[in-house]
Amino acid sequence: MAESNRNSTRKRTVQTQIIKVGTNEAGKLPPQAQELEDSVLGAIMIEKEAYGSVADLLRPEVFYKDQNRLVYEAIRALAAKDQPIDILSVVEKLKSQGTLDQAGGAVYLADLTRRVASTAHLRYHAQIVAQKATARDLIALAAQIEEKGFDETQDTDELMQEAEAGIFEISQRSQKRDVTQIDPVIEEAFKRMEKAAKNDGSISGIPSGFDALDKITSGWQTPDLIIIAARPSMGKTAFVLSMAKNMAIDRKIPVAIFSLEMSNVQLVNRLIMNVCEIEGEKIKTGKFTKEESRRLNTKINIMKGTPLYMDDTPSLSIFELRSKARKLVREHDVKLIIIDYLQLMNAQGSSFGSREQEVAIISRNLKALAKELDIPIIALSQLNRGVEARQGIDGKTPQLSDLRESGAIEQDADMVCFIHRPEYYHLYNDEKTGKDLRGLAQIIIAKHRNGATDSIWLRFRGKYAKFQNEGEAVDADEMATIPVATAENSISIRSRGMNNPLGAVSFGQQMTQDSYSNINSMGEDIAPQF
């Protein structure tokens, strides 16, 4: 924190002193436009509506002259309280703040108003003042990075992160969007409606490949930030890889995956399990049956040449992600980005007092990136242990308050989805509906900024790290491994009927809790955290 204060103090000092640019160059005066500063301030004190037209462009820090900075601070204080802004009110405000003499006195303010020839080009002049301030900030940052670059004790990677974070911060301050009249926005809305109509009106965004989910969301929408959260072993990575397969392999939609936890080879092995329906242990050992070898050789060719891009950079920073994401969209026309997972990212180069603040910076920047690139971004997230402490089928259901480390994730996200597998907690039957929950995963849409909240069911096939639509077929050998609940584990399954999608297991079978754990581990042991 002290270092941050020293840096900010130094930055303010650099802005008011002569900066040395390079080791062999003479001192240069920082970029400035003092005459325009005077003219802008004078116009604000003369013209009633002037402040409102430039308030989005100007901050006190953009003024090079100390007197002008103090005058503008007084003007902003008046505007904040909706008080009139003129030379008399500004003088009185400076008096009340005890800074009138430092601001040059009443004579200086009167002189500012006399220098105004016209207020016709006020906004243009204010833009020049702001641009000069941005140039000074860049020079100050460059001087700071140059000094640290000569320090051999500095870590080069950290210095690069600091430089990128500094430039990003400056660019965010300087980027301003003009107000848009509604007509072009209406045209854009109609274009999107026409595009949706060509898809039979069912899917207007990027389809996940899960029919029930796409029915609620109409596909992942641009430029949404979607958070998919769950406790460990619920299937977060398996879920997004199943989606990536549905998008990139089945529909040829370009998708990028940033994996901070697993290597690219591990991800591809998971994808092979999914596509070829081969157990992970066999992929590790390379020992296959003839049928599995045939399936592997046939389906592996389907995966080749697909527009799926992977990056396994560990401890990826939000600023590295921005650079790589822009390149992927520009060069490969990537339509969706997946991040596995958010809590493993960092915000190196930025100042923060706690991990919660760092996560807040990351989630805010992810939303800004989705908006900038106009694509959906899906970020996986961990849940805290609050779920484990609660009892019963309802108690084990995740809630928004379970999101780990920062409430900013919930605030910044356009959609928050939870993955919940009741059978993980040995809950095999929904007593309210009679639904057989074995082999199923619930996808809960807990927040949906632009639509309804709801939940849907998918089938989870653990040994293949695969999610699929609930109604899709499962082979008989796999169904034989689904546990049957008995009184021994305190769960009673109702008559199979229509509520059981896995109707091949005889209800006369008996299974103890220990034998269930042994069979269930067949999927879990392949990779501890799906």
Coordinates of C-alpha atoms in Angstrom, one line a residue, residues 96-435:
S96 CA -14.8 28.2 1.9
Q97 CA -12.2 25.6 1.0
G98 CA -9.3 28.0 2.0
T99 CA -7.7 27.7 -1.5
L100 CA -8.6 31.0 -3.1
D101 CA -5.1 32.5 -2.8
Q102 CA -3.5 29.2 -4.1
A103 CA -5.9 29.4 -7.1
G104 CA -4.6 32.9 -8.0
G105 CA -7.3 34.9 -6.2
A106 CA -10.4 36.6 -7.6
V107 CA -8.3 38.6 -10.0
Y108 CA -7.0 35.4 -11.7
L109 CA -10.6 34.1 -12.1
A110 CA -11.8 37.3 -13.6
D111 CA -8.9 37.2 -16.0
L112 CA -9.9 33.6 -17.1
T113 CA -13.4 34.9 -18.1
R114 CA -11.9 37.8 -20.1
R115 CA -9.8 35.4 -22.2
V116 CA -12.8 33.6 -23.6
A117 CA -13.4 34.6 -27.2
S118 CA -16.2 32.1 -27.9
T119 CA -17.8 29.0 -26.3
A120 CA -18.6 27.5 -29.7
H121 CA -15.7 25.0 -29.7
L122 CA -15.6 24.3 -26.0
R123 CA -15.8 20.5 -26.2
Y124 CA -13.1 20.4 -28.9
H125 CA -10.8 22.5 -26.6
A126 CA -11.6 20.3 -23.6
Q127 CA -10.6 17.2 -25.7
I128 CA -7.2 18.7 -26.4
V129 CA -6.7 19.4 -22.7
A130 CA -7.6 15.8 -21.9
Q131 CA -5.3 14.4 -24.6
K132 CA -2.4 16.4 -23.3
A133 CA -3.0 15.0 -19.9
T134 CA -3.0 11.5 -21.3
A135 CA 0.3 12.1 -23.0
R136 CA 1.8 13.3 -19.7
D137 CA 0.5 10.1 -18.0
L138 CA 2.1 8.0 -20.6
I139 CA 5.4 9.8 -20.3
A140 CA 5.3 9.5 -16.5
L141 CA 4.6 5.7 -16.8
A142 CA 7.4 5.3 -19.4
A143 CA 9.8 7.1 -17.0
Q144 CA 8.8 4.9 -14.2
I145 CA 9.2 1.7 -16.3
E146 CA 12.6 3.0 -17.7
E147 CA 13.9 3.5 -14.2
K148 CA 12.8 0.0 -13.0
G149 CA 14.2 -1.5 -16.3
F150 CA 17.7 -0.4 -15.3
D151 CA 17.2 -2.1 -11.9
E152 CA 18.7 -5.6 -12.2
T153 CA 16.8 -6.8 -9.2
Q154 CA 13.5 -6.3 -11.0
D155 CA 11.7 -9.3 -12.4
T156 CA 11.2 -8.7 -16.1
D157 CA 7.9 -10.5 -16.3
E158 CA 6.5 -8.5 -13.4
L159 CA 7.7 -5.3 -15.0
M160 CA 6.0 -6.2 -18.3
Q161 CA 2.8 -6.9 -16.4
E162 CA 3.1 -3.5 -14.6
A163 CA 3.7 -1.7 -17.9
E164 CA 0.7 -3.3 -19.5
A165 CA -1.5 -2.7 -16.5
G166 CA -0.4 1.0 -16.4
I167 CA -1.2 1.5 -20.1
F168 CA -4.5 -0.3 -19.7
E169 CA -5.5 2.0 -16.8
I170 CA -4.6 5.1 -18.8
S171 CA -6.5 3.9 -21.9
Q172 CA -9.6 3.1 -19.8
R173 CA -9.6 6.7 -18.4
S174 CA -9.2 8.2 -21.8
Q175 CA -11.8 6.1 -23.7
K176 CA -15.1 8.0 -23.9
R177 CA -18.1 7.1 -25.9
D178 CA -20.3 9.8 -27.3
V179 CA -24.0 9.7 -26.7
T180 CA -25.8 7.8 -29.5
Q181 CA -29.1 8.9 -31.0
I182 CA -31.6 6.0 -31.0
D183 CA -32.0 5.5 -34.8
P184 CA -28.8 3.6 -35.5
V185 CA -29.4 1.5 -32.3
I186 CA -32.8 0.5 -33.6
E187 CA -31.3 -0.5 -36.9
E188 CA -28.8 -2.7 -35.1
A189 CA -31.5 -4.3 -33.0
F190 CA -33.5 -5.1 -36.2
K191 CA -30.4 -6.7 -37.8
R192 CA -30.1 -9.0 -34.8
M193 CA -33.8 -9.9 -35.0
E194 CA -33.5 -10.7 -38.7
K195 CA -30.4 -12.9 -38.0
A196 CA -32.4 -14.7 -35.2
A197 CA -35.4 -15.2 -37.6
K198 CA -33.1 -17.0 -40.1
N199 CA -32.4 -19.5 -37.3
D200 CA -36.1 -20.1 -37.0
G201 CA -36.1 -17.7 -34.1
S202 CA -34.9 -20.3 -31.7
I203 CA -31.2 -19.5 -31.2
S204 CA -30.1 -15.9 -31.5
G205 CA -26.7 -16.4 -29.8
I206 CA -24.0 -19.1 -29.7
P207 CA -25.7 -22.5 -29.1
S208 CA -24.4 -24.6 -26.2
G209 CA -25.6 -27.8 -27.8
F210 CA -27.8 -28.5 -24.8
D211 CA -31.4 -28.1 -26.0
A212 CA -33.1 -27.3 -22.7
L213 CA -30.5 -24.8 -21.8
D214 CA -30.6 -23.1 -25.2
K215 CA -34.3 -22.9 -25.0
I216 CA -34.0 -20.6 -21.9
T217 CA -31.0 -18.6 -23.0
S218 CA -31.5 -18.6 -26.9
G219 CA -27.8 -19.4 -26.9
W220 CA -25.0 -17.5 -25.2
Q221 CA -25.5 -13.8 -26.0
T222 CA -23.1 -11.1 -26.9
P223 CA -21.5 -9.3 -25.0
D224 CA -22.4 -11.3 -21.9
L225 CA -20.1 -12.4 -19.1
I226 CA -21.3 -15.8 -18.0
I227 CA -20.1 -17.3 -14.7
I228 CA -20.4 -21.1 -14.4
A229 CA -19.8 -22.1 -10.8
A230 CA -19.7 -25.3 -8.7
R231 CA -18.0 -27.1 -5.9
P232 CA -15.0 -29.3 -6.8
S233 CA -15.9 -32.6 -8.6
M234 CA -19.2 -31.3 -9.9
G235 CA -18.1 -31.2 -13.5
K236 CA -17.2 -27.6 -14.4
T237 CA -14.4 -28.5 -16.9
A238 CA -16.4 -31.5 -18.3
F239 CA -19.3 -29.2 -18.8
V240 CA -17.4 -26.5 -20.8
L241 CA -15.5 -29.1 -22.8
S242 CA -18.8 -30.8 -23.7
M243 CA -20.0 -27.3 -24.9
A244 CA -16.7 -26.7 -26.8
K245 CA -17.2 -30.1 -28.5
N246 CA -20.8 -29.1 -29.4
M247 CA -19.7 -25.8 -30.8
A248 CA -16.3 -26.2 -32.4
I249 CA -16.4 -29.9 -33.5
D250 CA -20.1 -30.3 -34.3
R251 CA -21.0 -26.8 -35.5
K252 CA -17.5 -25.4 -36.5
I253 CA -17.9 -22.3 -34.3
P254 CA -14.5 -20.9 -33.4
V255 CA -14.0 -21.2 -29.6
A256 CA -10.9 -20.4 -27.4
I257 CA -10.2 -22.1 -24.0
F258 CA -7.8 -20.6 -21.5
S259 CA -6.9 -23.3 -19.0
L260 CA -5.0 -22.2 -16.0
E261 CA -5.3 -25.5 -14.2
M262 CA -4.7 -28.2 -16.8
S263 CA -2.2 -28.5 -19.6
N264 CA -3.3 -28.5 -23.3
V265 CA -2.5 -32.3 -23.5
Q266 CA -4.7 -33.0 -20.4
L267 CA -7.5 -31.0 -22.0
V268 CA -7.2 -32.8 -25.3
N269 CA -7.3 -36.2 -23.4
R270 CA -10.5 -35.1 -21.7
L271 CA -11.9 -34.1 -25.1
I272 CA -10.9 -37.5 -26.6
M273 CA -12.7 -39.2 -23.7
N274 CA -15.8 -37.1 -24.5
V275 CA -15.8 -37.5 -28.3
C276 CA -14.6 -41.1 -28.5
E277 CA -16.4 -42.3 -25.3
I278 CA -13.3 -44.0 -24.0
E279 CA -12.5 -44.2 -20.3
G280 CA -9.7 -41.9 -19.0
E281 CA -7.7 -44.8 -17.5
K282 CA -7.4 -46.5 -20.9
I283 CA -6.3 -43.3 -22.5
K284 CA -3.5 -43.1 -19.9
T285 CA -2.3 -46.6 -20.5
G286 CA -3.0 -46.8 -24.2
K287 CA -4.6 -50.2 -23.9
F288 CA -7.8 -50.4 -25.9
T289 CA -10.2 -53.1 -27.1
K290 CA -10.6 -53.6 -30.9
E291 CA -13.8 -51.6 -30.8
E292 CA -12.3 -48.8 -28.8
S293 CA -9.3 -48.6 -31.2
R294 CA -11.7 -48.5 -34.1
R295 CA -13.7 -45.7 -32.4
L296 CA -10.6 -43.8 -31.5
N297 CA -9.2 -43.9 -35.1
T298 CA -12.5 -42.9 -36.6
K299 CA -13.4 -40.1 -34.3
I300 CA -10.0 -38.6 -33.8
N301 CA -10.1 -37.4 -37.4
I302 CA -13.3 -35.5 -36.6
M303 CA -11.4 -33.5 -34.0
K304 CA -8.6 -32.5 -36.4
G305 CA -8.9 -29.1 -38.1
T306 CA -11.7 -27.9 -35.8
P307 CA -11.6 -24.2 -34.8
L308 CA -10.8 -24.9 -31.2
Y309 CA -7.9 -22.9 -29.7
M310 CA -6.2 -23.7 -26.4
D311 CA -3.9 -21.7 -24.1
D312 CA -2.5 -23.3 -20.9
T313 CA -0.5 -20.3 -19.6
P314 CA -0.4 -20.8 -15.8
S315 CA -1.3 -17.9 -13.6
L316 CA -2.6 -15.9 -16.5
S317 CA -3.1 -12.2 -15.8
I318 CA -6.2 -10.3 -17.0
F319 CA -3.9 -8.1 -19.1
E320 CA -2.3 -11.0 -20.9
L321 CA -5.7 -12.4 -21.5
R322 CA -6.9 -9.1 -23.1
S323 CA -3.9 -9.1 -25.5
K324 CA -4.4 -12.8 -26.5
A325 CA -8.2 -12.5 -26.8
R326 CA -8.0 -9.5 -29.1
K327 CA -5.5 -11.5 -31.3
L328 CA -7.8 -14.6 -31.4
V329 CA -10.8 -12.5 -32.4
R330 CA -8.9 -10.6 -35.0
E331 CA -6.9 -13.5 -36.6
H332 CA -9.3 -16.5 -36.0
D333 CA -12.7 -14.8 -35.7
V334 CA -13.2 -16.5 -32.3
K335 CA -16.9 -16.3 -31.3
L336 CA -16.6 -17.4 -27.6
I337 CA -13.9 -17.5 -24.9
I338 CA -13.9 -20.0 -22.0
I339 CA -11.7 -19.4 -18.9
D340 CA -10.9 -22.3 -16.5
Y341 CA -11.0 -20.9 -13.9
L342 CA -11.4 -17.3 -12.7
Q343 CA -9.8 -17.7 -9.2
L344 CA -6.5 -18.8 -10.7
M345 CA -6.2 -15.6 -12.7
N346 CA -4.3 -12.5 -11.3
A347 CA -4.2 -8.8 -11.9
Q348 CA -0.4 -8.2 -11.7
G349 CA 0.5 -4.6 -12.1
S350 CA -2.6 -3.2 -10.4
S351 CA -2.9 -2.1 -6.8
F352 CA -5.2 -3.9 -4.5
G353 CA -5.5 -4.4 -0.8
S354 CA -6.9 -7.9 -0.7
R355 CA -7.6 -11.0 -2.8
E356 CA -11.3 -10.0 -2.9
Q357 CA -10.3 -6.7 -4.5
E358 CA -8.1 -8.4 -7.0
V359 CA -10.9 -10.8 -8.0
A360 CA -13.2 -7.8 -8.3
I361 CA -10.7 -6.2 -10.7
I362 CA -10.5 -9.4 -12.8
S363 CA -14.3 -9.8 -13.1
R364 CA -14.8 -6.2 -14.0
N365 CA -12.2 -6.5 -16.7
L366 CA -13.7 -9.7 -18.0
K367 CA -17.0 -7.9 -18.5
A368 CA -15.3 -5.0 -20.1
L369 CA -13.4 -7.4 -22.5
A370 CA -16.7 -9.1 -23.5
K371 CA -18.2 -5.7 -24.3
E372 CA -15.1 -4.6 -26.2
L373 CA -14.9 -7.8 -28.4
D374 CA -18.7 -8.2 -28.6
I375 CA -18.5 -11.9 -27.8
P376 CA -19.7 -14.0 -24.9
I377 CA -17.0 -14.9 -22.3
I378 CA -17.6 -17.9 -20.0
A379 CA -15.6 -18.0 -16.8
L380 CA -15.6 -20.9 -14.4
S381 CA -15.6 -20.1 -10.7
Q382 CA -15.3 -22.0 -7.4
L383 CA -18.0 -21.9 -4.7
N384 CA -17.2 -21.6 -1.0
R385 CA -17.7 -24.4 1.5
G386 CA -21.1 -23.1 2.6
V387 CA -22.8 -25.7 0.5
E388 CA -21.1 -28.6 2.3
A389 CA -22.4 -27.4 5.7
R390 CA -26.1 -27.3 4.6
Q391 CA -28.3 -30.4 4.8
G392 CA -30.9 -31.9 2.6
I393 CA -31.5 -31.8 -1.2
D394 CA -32.5 -28.1 -1.0
G395 CA -29.6 -27.2 1.3
K396 CA -27.0 -28.7 -1.1
T397 CA -28.4 -26.6 -4.0
P398 CA -25.9 -23.7 -4.6
Q399 CA -26.9 -20.1 -4.1
L400 CA -25.5 -16.8 -5.3
S401 CA -24.1 -16.1 -1.8
D402 CA -21.9 -19.2 -2.3
L403 CA -19.7 -17.5 -4.9
R404 CA -16.2 -17.5 -3.7
E405 CA -14.0 -14.5 -2.8
S406 CA -15.9 -11.6 -4.2
G407 CA -19.5 -10.3 -4.5
A408 CA -18.3 -8.4 -7.6
I409 CA -18.5 -11.7 -9.6
E410 CA -22.3 -11.8 -9.0
Q411 CA -22.5 -8.0 -9.7
D412 CA -20.5 -8.0 -13.0
A413 CA -21.9 -11.2 -14.5
D414 CA -24.8 -11.1 -16.9
M415 CA -25.6 -14.7 -16.1
V416 CA -24.6 -17.0 -13.2
C417 CA -25.1 -20.7 -13.7
F418 CA -24.5 -23.4 -11.1
I419 CA -23.7 -27.1 -11.7
H420 CA -25.3 -29.4 -9.1
R421 CA -25.2 -33.2 -9.0
P422 CA -27.3 -34.4 -6.1
E423 CA -26.0 -38.0 -6.3
Y424 CA -22.5 -36.6 -5.4
Y425 CA -24.1 -36.0 -1.9
H426 CA -25.8 -39.5 -2.0
L427 CA -29.2 -37.8 -2.9
Y428 CA -30.7 -40.1 -5.5
N429 CA -34.4 -39.1 -5.5
D430 CA -36.3 -35.8 -5.4
E431 CA -39.0 -36.4 -2.8
K432 CA -41.0 -33.5 -4.1
T433 CA -41.3 -34.6 -7.7
G434 CA -40.3 -38.2 -7.5
K435 CA -37.5 -37.6 -10.1

